[in-house]
Short mmCIF file of C-alpha atoms and ligand atoms in Angstrom, two decimals:
data_model
loop_
_atom_site.label_atom_id
_atom_site.label_comp_id
_atom_site.label_asym_id
_atom_site.label_seq_id
_atom_site.Cartn_x
_atom_site.Cartn_y
_atom_site.Cartn_z
CA MET A 279 0.00 0.00 0.00
CA GLU A 280 1.55 3.30 -1.09
CA LYS A 281 -0.30 5.69 1.17
CA GLU A 282 -2.71 5.41 4.05
CA ILE A 283 -6.40 5.69 3.30
CA ASN A 284 -8.43 8.41 5.02
CA TYR A 285 -9.86 6.46 7.96
CA ARG A 286 -12.30 9.20 8.93
CA LEU A 287 -13.74 9.36 5.43
CA VAL A 288 -14.28 5.59 5.39
CA THR A 289 -16.05 5.65 8.77
CA GLU A 290 -18.30 8.41 7.43
CA LEU A 291 -19.30 6.21 4.49
CA ILE A 292 -20.11 3.41 6.94
CA PHE A 293 -22.13 5.77 9.17
CA GLU A 294 -24.16 6.78 6.13
CA LYS A 295 -24.89 3.11 5.35
CA LEU A 296 -25.87 2.48 8.98
CA LEU A 297 -28.29 5.41 9.06
CA ARG A 298 -29.80 4.62 5.67
CA ASN A 299 -30.50 1.07 6.82
CA HIS A 300 -31.28 1.25 10.48
CA GLU A 301 -35.10 1.54 10.02
CA ARG A 302 -34.98 -1.82 8.24
CA TYR A 303 -33.20 -3.39 11.18
CA LYS A 304 -35.58 -2.22 13.91
CA ASN A 305 -36.09 -5.45 15.88
CA LYS A 306 -34.45 -7.30 12.99
CA TYR A 307 -30.80 -8.11 12.48
CA PRO A 308 -28.50 -8.66 9.48
CA HIS A 309 -26.60 -11.92 9.11
CA ILE A 310 -24.91 -12.69 5.75
CA SER A 311 -25.65 -11.32 2.29
CA ASN A 312 -27.57 -14.26 0.96
CA LEU A 313 -30.11 -12.13 -0.89
CA MET A 314 -29.76 -10.28 -4.16
CA SER A 315 -32.48 -7.67 -4.63
CA GLU A 316 -34.03 -7.10 -8.05
CA GLY A 317 -31.37 -4.58 -9.00
CA GLY A 318 -28.68 -7.13 -8.17
CA ARG A 319 -27.84 -5.35 -4.92
CA LEU A 320 -25.89 -7.11 -2.20
CA ASP A 321 -28.23 -7.20 0.77
CA TYR A 322 -28.65 -8.56 4.27
CA GLU A 323 -32.04 -10.09 4.92
CA PRO A 324 -33.52 -8.67 8.16
CA MET A 325 -33.59 -11.68 10.51
CA ASP A 326 -35.13 -12.32 13.94
CA ASN A 327 -32.91 -12.16 17.00
CA ASN A 328 -32.04 -15.86 17.06
CA LEU A 329 -28.61 -16.24 15.41
CA TRP A 330 -25.06 -15.81 16.73
CA THR A 331 -24.75 -12.71 14.56
CA SER A 332 -27.65 -10.64 15.94
CA SER A 333 -25.36 -8.28 17.88
CA PHE A 334 -23.09 -7.09 15.09
CA PHE A 335 -25.37 -4.42 13.63
CA PRO A 336 -26.17 -3.01 17.11
CA GLY A 337 -22.43 -3.20 17.81
CA GLU A 338 -21.68 -1.09 14.73
CA MET A 339 -24.34 1.45 15.74
CA LEU A 340 -22.85 1.69 19.24
CA LEU A 341 -19.31 2.03 17.88
CA ALA A 342 -20.61 4.82 15.63
CA TYR A 343 -22.14 6.44 18.71
CA SER A 344 -18.87 6.20 20.61
CA LEU A 345 -17.03 7.79 17.66
CA THR A 346 -19.50 10.62 17.04
CA GLY A 347 -21.71 11.09 20.10
CA ALA A 348 -24.61 11.42 17.61
CA LYS A 349 -27.89 10.43 19.27
CA GLU A 350 -29.38 8.72 16.20
CA PHE A 351 -26.89 5.87 16.60
CA ILE A 352 -28.27 5.07 20.03
CA ALA A 353 -31.94 5.72 19.27
CA ASP A 354 -32.73 1.97 19.30
CA LYS A 355 -31.25 1.39 22.75
CA LYS A 356 -34.57 0.32 24.30
CA SER A 357 -35.43 -2.03 21.48
CA TYR A 358 -31.96 -3.65 21.77
CA LEU A 359 -32.41 -4.14 25.51
CA ASP A 360 -35.97 -5.49 25.14
CA SER A 361 -34.98 -7.87 22.37
CA PHE A 362 -31.82 -9.21 24.03
CA GLU A 363 -33.52 -9.58 27.41
CA LYS A 364 -36.37 -11.52 25.80
CA ARG A 365 -33.90 -13.75 23.97
CA LEU A 366 -32.21 -14.63 27.24
CA ASN A 367 -35.46 -15.14 29.16
CA GLU A 368 -36.92 -17.32 26.42
CA HIS A 369 -33.69 -19.21 25.88
CA ILE A 370 -33.57 -18.54 22.14
CA GLY A 371 -30.48 -19.76 20.29
CA ILE A 372 -28.36 -20.15 23.43
CA SER A 373 -24.78 -21.37 22.93
CA HIS A 374 -21.26 -20.18 23.73
CA ASP A 375 -22.04 -17.25 21.40
CA LEU A 376 -23.63 -15.41 24.33
CA GLY A 377 -20.34 -13.50 24.48
CA PHE A 378 -20.68 -12.11 20.96
CA LEU A 379 -24.35 -11.35 21.57
CA TYR A 380 -24.17 -9.57 24.92
CA SER A 381 -20.72 -7.90 24.75
CA LEU A 382 -21.72 -5.85 21.71
CA THR A 383 -25.17 -4.93 23.06
CA CYS A 384 -25.66 -4.88 26.84
CA VAL A 385 -21.98 -4.57 27.88
CA ALA A 386 -21.48 -1.89 25.22
CA LEU A 387 -24.60 -0.01 26.31
CA TYR A 388 -23.53 -0.15 29.93
CA LYS A 389 -20.05 1.14 29.05
CA LEU A 390 -21.45 3.96 26.94
CA THR A 391 -24.45 5.03 29.05
CA GLU A 392 -24.05 3.38 32.49
CA ASP A 393 -27.54 1.97 32.02
CA LYS A 394 -28.27 -0.33 34.99
CA ARG A 395 -30.70 -2.52 33.07
CA ALA A 396 -28.01 -3.18 30.43
CA LYS A 397 -25.62 -4.19 33.20
CA GLU A 398 -28.16 -6.58 34.75
CA ILE A 399 -28.90 -8.30 31.44
CA ALA A 400 -25.16 -8.64 30.71
CA ALA A 401 -24.63 -10.21 34.17
CA LYS A 402 -27.45 -12.69 33.52
CA ALA A 403 -25.97 -13.56 30.11
CA ALA A 404 -22.56 -14.13 31.72
CA ASP A 405 -24.15 -16.49 34.22
CA GLU A 406 -25.88 -18.38 31.42
CA LEU A 407 -22.53 -18.69 29.60
CA TYR A 408 -20.90 -19.89 32.81
CA HIS A 409 -23.40 -22.76 32.89
CA ARG A 410 -21.69 -24.10 29.78
CA PHE A 411 -18.45 -24.58 31.73
CA ASN A 412 -17.37 -28.18 32.33
CA ARG A 413 -15.33 -28.19 35.52
CA LYS A 414 -13.82 -31.64 34.94
CA GLY A 415 -12.30 -30.59 31.63
CA ASN A 416 -12.04 -26.84 32.36
CA TYR A 417 -13.68 -25.82 29.10
CA ILE A 418 -16.78 -24.06 27.78
CA GLN A 419 -18.91 -26.27 25.57
CA ALA A 420 -19.58 -24.54 22.26
CA TRP A 421 -22.81 -26.01 21.01
CA GLY A 422 -25.59 -28.38 22.04
CA LYS A 423 -27.40 -28.95 25.31
CA MET A 424 -25.35 -29.43 28.46
CA ASN A 425 -25.45 -32.85 30.17
CA ALA A 426 -27.29 -34.38 27.25
CA GLY A 427 -25.38 -37.68 27.51
CA ASP A 428 -23.37 -37.02 24.32
CA PRO A 429 -20.23 -39.21 23.98
CA TYR A 430 -18.30 -36.09 22.99
CA VAL A 431 -18.87 -32.34 22.72
CA LEU A 432 -16.89 -29.57 21.01
CA ILE A 433 -14.74 -26.69 22.08
CA ILE A 434 -14.00 -24.25 19.27
CA ALA A 435 -11.59 -21.42 18.40
CA ASP A 436 -14.43 -18.87 18.17
CA THR A 437 -15.11 -19.16 21.93
CA MET A 438 -12.06 -17.00 22.59
CA LEU A 439 -14.09 -13.90 21.67
CA ASN A 440 -16.92 -15.00 23.98
CA LEU A 441 -14.67 -15.03 27.04
CA PRO A 442 -14.64 -11.24 27.64
CA LEU A 443 -18.29 -11.42 28.76
CA LEU A 444 -17.03 -13.64 31.60
CA TYR A 445 -13.87 -11.62 32.29
CA GLN A 446 -15.96 -8.47 32.65
CA SER A 447 -18.47 -10.04 35.03
CA GLU A 448 -18.44 -9.05 38.70
CA ASP A 449 -18.68 -12.71 39.73
CA PRO A 450 -15.06 -13.96 40.14
CA LYS A 451 -15.95 -17.54 39.27
CA HIS A 452 -16.93 -16.33 35.77
CA ALA A 453 -13.48 -14.83 35.10
CA GLU A 454 -11.83 -17.96 36.54
CA ALA A 455 -13.82 -20.14 34.10
CA ALA A 456 -12.76 -17.92 31.19
CA MET A 457 -9.10 -18.17 32.18
CA LEU A 458 -9.31 -21.97 32.61
CA HIS A 459 -10.99 -22.34 29.22
CA ALA A 460 -8.20 -20.30 27.60
CA CYS A 461 -5.63 -22.65 29.25
CA THR A 462 -7.44 -25.75 27.98
CA ALA A 463 -7.72 -24.33 24.44
CA SER A 464 -4.00 -23.47 24.54
CA ARG A 465 -3.23 -27.21 24.94
CA THR A 466 -5.78 -28.45 22.41
CA ILE A 467 -7.07 -25.99 19.80
CA VAL A 468 -3.68 -24.22 19.55
CA ARG A 469 -1.12 -26.50 17.92
CA LYS A 470 2.57 -26.66 18.83
CA ASP A 471 3.47 -24.45 15.82
CA PHE A 472 0.79 -21.89 16.85
CA SER A 473 -1.55 -22.75 14.00
CA SER A 474 -4.97 -23.88 15.19
CA PHE A 475 -7.63 -26.51 14.91
CA HIS A 476 -11.08 -25.05 14.49
CA THR A 477 -12.62 -27.49 16.96
CA TYR A 478 -11.56 -30.12 19.48
CA LEU A 479 -13.57 -33.10 20.66
CA MET A 480 -13.91 -33.37 24.43
CA ASP A 481 -15.32 -36.20 26.53
CA PRO A 482 -17.86 -34.45 28.78
CA MET A 483 -17.87 -37.27 31.37
CA SER A 484 -14.13 -37.49 32.05
CA GLY A 485 -13.32 -34.01 30.75
CA SER A 486 -10.48 -35.39 28.63
CA ALA A 487 -9.46 -34.04 25.24
CA ILE A 488 -9.92 -36.46 22.31
CA GLU A 489 -8.78 -34.94 18.99
CA GLY A 490 -8.77 -31.87 16.74
CA ARG A 491 -11.33 -31.45 13.96
CA THR A 492 -12.73 -28.72 11.76
CA HIS A 493 -16.24 -27.45 11.18
CA GLN A 494 -15.72 -24.54 8.76
CA GLY A 495 -12.12 -25.04 7.68
CA PHE A 496 -10.71 -26.87 4.64
CA ARG A 497 -9.67 -29.99 6.52
CA ASP A 498 -9.07 -31.14 10.11
CA SER A 499 -5.33 -30.58 9.84
CA SER A 500 -5.50 -27.16 8.13
CA THR A 501 -5.89 -23.73 9.72
CA TRP A 502 -9.19 -21.98 9.10
CA ALA A 503 -8.33 -18.29 8.64
CA ARG A 504 -11.16 -16.93 10.78
CA GLY A 505 -10.40 -19.45 13.52
CA GLN A 506 -6.78 -18.26 13.60
CA ALA A 507 -8.02 -14.66 13.77
CA TRP A 508 -10.29 -15.56 16.73
CA ILE A 509 -7.21 -17.10 18.41
CA VAL A 510 -5.02 -14.01 17.85
CA TYR A 511 -7.59 -11.50 19.06
CA GLY A 512 -9.00 -13.80 21.75
CA TYR A 513 -5.64 -14.56 23.41
CA ALA A 514 -4.68 -10.87 23.24
CA LEU A 515 -7.92 -10.08 25.11
CA SER A 516 -7.37 -12.94 27.58
CA TYR A 517 -3.92 -11.52 28.30
CA SER A 518 -5.37 -8.05 28.83
CA TYR A 519 -7.63 -9.42 31.60
CA THR A 520 -5.35 -12.01 33.24
CA LYS A 521 -1.84 -10.64 32.55
CA ASP A 522 -0.79 -14.25 31.94
CA LYS A 523 2.30 -13.90 29.70
CA GLU A 524 1.65 -17.27 28.08
CA PHE A 525 -1.58 -15.87 26.60
CA LEU A 526 0.37 -12.94 25.15
CA ASN A 527 2.96 -15.34 23.74
CA ILE A 528 0.22 -17.41 22.05
CA ALA A 529 -1.42 -14.31 20.58
CA CYS A 530 1.90 -13.08 19.11
CA LYS A 531 3.02 -16.46 17.77
CA ALA A 532 -0.42 -17.12 16.26
CA ALA A 533 -0.32 -13.62 14.74
CA ASP A 534 3.11 -14.33 13.22
CA TYR A 535 1.83 -17.63 11.79
CA PHE A 536 -1.07 -15.71 10.15
CA LEU A 537 1.17 -12.87 8.97
CA GLU A 538 3.58 -15.22 7.21
CA ARG A 539 0.68 -16.61 5.18
CA LEU A 540 -0.95 -13.37 4.03
CA PRO A 541 -1.42 -13.03 0.28
CA LYS A 542 -0.04 -10.08 -1.68
CA ASP A 543 -3.13 -7.95 -1.03
CA LYS A 544 -3.07 -8.79 2.73
CA VAL A 545 -6.65 -10.12 2.81
CA ALA A 546 -6.46 -13.78 3.77
CA TYR A 547 -7.88 -16.68 1.83
CA TRP A 548 -10.59 -18.43 3.86
CA ASP A 549 -8.21 -21.18 4.94
CA LEU A 550 -4.49 -20.62 5.39
CA SER A 551 -3.73 -23.66 3.16
CA PHE A 552 -4.54 -21.40 0.20
CA ASN A 553 -2.19 -18.76 -1.15
CA ASP A 554 -1.58 -16.68 -4.28
CA MET A 555 -0.18 -19.75 -6.08
CA VAL A 556 -3.10 -21.95 -5.01
CA PRO A 557 -5.93 -19.43 -4.53
CA ASP A 558 -9.50 -19.90 -3.41
CA ILE A 559 -12.07 -17.40 -2.10
CA ARG A 560 -10.98 -14.87 0.51
CA ASP A 561 -12.45 -14.10 3.90
CA SER A 562 -12.59 -10.34 4.39
CA SER A 563 -14.08 -10.94 7.86
CA ALA A 564 -11.03 -12.97 8.97
CA ALA A 565 -8.84 -10.09 7.75
CA ALA A 566 -10.86 -7.52 9.73
CA ILE A 567 -10.79 -9.61 12.93
CA PHE A 568 -7.06 -10.22 12.50
CA ALA A 569 -6.45 -6.46 12.08
CA CYS A 570 -8.31 -5.82 15.39
CA GLY A 571 -6.18 -8.51 17.06
CA LEU A 572 -2.97 -6.88 15.79
CA LEU A 573 -4.12 -3.46 16.99
CA GLU A 574 -5.05 -4.86 20.41
CA LEU A 575 -1.58 -6.45 20.62
CA SER A 576 0.02 -3.13 19.70
CA VAL A 577 -1.36 -1.56 22.90
CA LEU A 578 -0.43 -4.54 25.10
CA LEU A 579 3.16 -5.12 23.96
CA ASP A 580 6.27 -3.21 24.96
CA ASN A 581 8.48 -4.57 22.14
CA HIS A 582 8.70 -1.61 19.74
CA ILE A 583 9.73 -3.66 16.72
CA LYS A 584 6.71 -5.93 17.11
CA ILE A 585 4.38 -2.98 17.77
CA LYS A 586 5.54 -1.27 14.57
CA LYS A 587 5.18 -4.45 12.53
CA TYR A 588 1.67 -5.19 13.85
CA ILE A 589 0.41 -1.63 13.31
CA LYS A 590 1.89 -1.54 9.80
CA THR A 591 0.22 -4.83 8.87
CA ALA A 592 -3.12 -3.80 10.41
CA LYS A 593 -3.03 -0.59 8.35
CA GLU A 594 -2.19 -2.54 5.20
CA ILE A 595 -5.09 -4.92 5.82
CA VAL A 596 -7.58 -2.13 6.53
CA GLY A 597 -6.30 -0.19 3.51
CA SER A 598 -6.70 -3.21 1.23
CA LEU A 599 -10.17 -4.01 2.61
CA TYR A 600 -11.25 -0.50 1.66
CA GLU A 601 -9.44 -0.34 -1.70
CA ASN A 602 -10.39 -3.81 -2.91
CA TYR A 603 -13.43 -5.08 -0.98
CA PHE A 604 -15.55 -2.07 0.05
CA ASN A 605 -19.11 -2.10 -1.27
CA HIS A 606 -19.63 1.42 -2.65
CA ASP A 607 -23.36 0.93 -3.23
CA MET A 608 -24.53 3.34 -0.51
CA ASN A 609 -28.07 1.95 -0.51
CA SER A 610 -26.78 -1.49 0.41
CA PRO A 611 -26.16 -2.26 4.09
CA VAL A 612 -23.25 -4.54 3.15
CA VAL A 613 -19.92 -2.85 3.91
CA LEU A 614 -17.38 -5.51 2.92
CA THR A 615 -17.69 -7.94 0.04
CA ASN A 616 -15.72 -11.21 -0.21
CA GLY A 617 -16.41 -12.67 3.20
CA MET A 618 -16.82 -16.37 3.89
CA TYR A 619 -19.26 -18.09 6.23
CA HIS A 620 -19.39 -21.71 5.14
CA ARG A 621 -17.35 -22.44 2.00
CA GLU A 622 -20.29 -23.99 0.15
CA LEU A 623 -22.17 -20.65 0.33
CA GLY A 624 -19.39 -18.98 -1.69
CA SER A 625 -18.26 -15.39 -1.26
CA VAL A 626 -20.67 -13.31 0.86
CA GLY A 627 -20.91 -10.10 2.85
CA THR A 628 -20.86 -10.81 6.60
CA SER A 629 -22.37 -8.69 9.36
CA TRP A 630 -19.44 -9.57 11.64
CA GLY A 631 -16.83 -8.62 9.03
CA ASP A 632 -18.52 -5.20 8.80
CA TYR A 633 -18.44 -4.83 12.60
CA PHE A 634 -14.74 -5.72 12.94
CA PHE A 635 -13.81 -3.48 10.00
CA LEU A 636 -15.45 -0.53 11.79
CA GLU A 637 -13.78 -1.55 15.07
CA ALA A 638 -10.36 -1.59 13.35
CA LEU A 639 -11.07 1.84 11.84
CA ALA A 640 -12.12 3.16 15.27
CA ARG A 641 -8.86 1.91 16.73
CA LEU A 642 -6.87 3.53 13.92
CA LEU A 643 -8.69 6.78 14.74
CA ASP A 644 -7.42 6.41 18.31
CA ASN A 645 -10.80 5.48 19.71
CA HIS A 646 -9.89 2.66 22.04
CA VAL A 647 -13.35 2.02 23.43
CA ARG A 648 -13.50 -1.75 23.71
CA PHE A 649 -16.75 -3.60 24.19
CA TRP A 650 -14.88 -6.92 24.60
N1 LIG B 131 -18.47 -17.92 15.13
C1 LIG B 131 -18.90 -18.49 13.91
C2 LIG B 131 -18.04 -18.13 12.77
O1 LIG B 131 -17.00 -17.52 12.91
O2 LIG B 131 -18.41 -18.46 11.67
#
C-alpha cells in the first residue's frame, strides 16, 4: 500500500450506510448477504434475534455512537435491551455465542451510558454462559445442550471472543472459568506451531481431550483463517484481563503464523492452506478480525519492533479491505464484500466482518473504546 487511506472518510461512508439502513433493522438483524435484490444489490435479509450474529449491527451502531456522540446511533437502545432480554429469558439460540451477543449490546450499552438494566442483562448472560463450563475438563462447551449424555462435545476457536463477557463479570468464578478455558484451548485448539484446529472433541464425562477437527475449515489438519483470527484476538484479550504472559505469547506467535501466510493484497484466503499460487475465495471478515487482534496487541506489547510491525500490517489490511473489498453501493447495508461463512455458500458479505472493520477503523482513529 503506497499511502494510508483516510480512515475518517471511510467511517463516514459506513455511518451513512448504517443510518440509511437502520429503520430496516428495527427489531431485525443482518446476518450474511444471501439475498440479491431485483437490481442485483448485495443485501442482508432482516432476521429475527435468534442467530449468533444478531449483535453485530447493534455493535456497529454503538461504535458509531462512541465515535460521534450522535444520538441517532443510540436511538434503538430500548429495542436492543428489550430484544436481548427476551432472547435470554426465552432461551432462544443459546450457545457459547452469548459472548458475541451480549458484549456488543448490553456490555457496550452499559459502558457507553451506564444503564443499569443493560448491566443486569449482561450479568445474567454471563451467568448463562458460565453454565456451559465443564469443571472436569475446564472448558466451555460450544454447542448443544449441556449434560445431554453425548459421547463427545466440542470446544471451538471462536469461543475466545466469547470469554470477555465472563472476564468483565463481577462474579469472580466467571473470570476464573474464562481463564481456565483459555488454558485448555492453549493445549488443544492451539497446535505446537501456533496454528490452530477449528474445533476439538472433548469427553464431557471425564473431561479429557480427544482430537482436533474442523467445522468450517478446509480440513481437520489445516488452519481456518477466521479461527486463527479468533485465536489471535481472543488470546490478546485474555492476556489483557489475566496478565498471563503465556496468553500474550500465544497471541503473538499465532499472529506471526497468520502474517507469514498473508497473500499479496493482505486479505487472507478463507483457509491458510490457500495462497496466491493456489488461490480460493478470501475471507474479508477474517482479515478484519485479525487487524483488530494486531491493533489490540500493539497496545499490550512493549516490544517496539513488534508494535511497529503489527500496526503496519493492520493498516495494510484495513487499507486493502477498503481499496479492494468495500461495497460502494450506498443503498446497500453490506460494507465488505468477499467474506466467507461456510465455503459452500461462496463469497458473501458478513455482518461480523462489517463490525470488525469498523472496530479496526475506530482503533486507527485512536478510539480505544473496547466492548470486549
Ligand atoms: N463464530 C462463527 C463463525 O465464525 O463463523
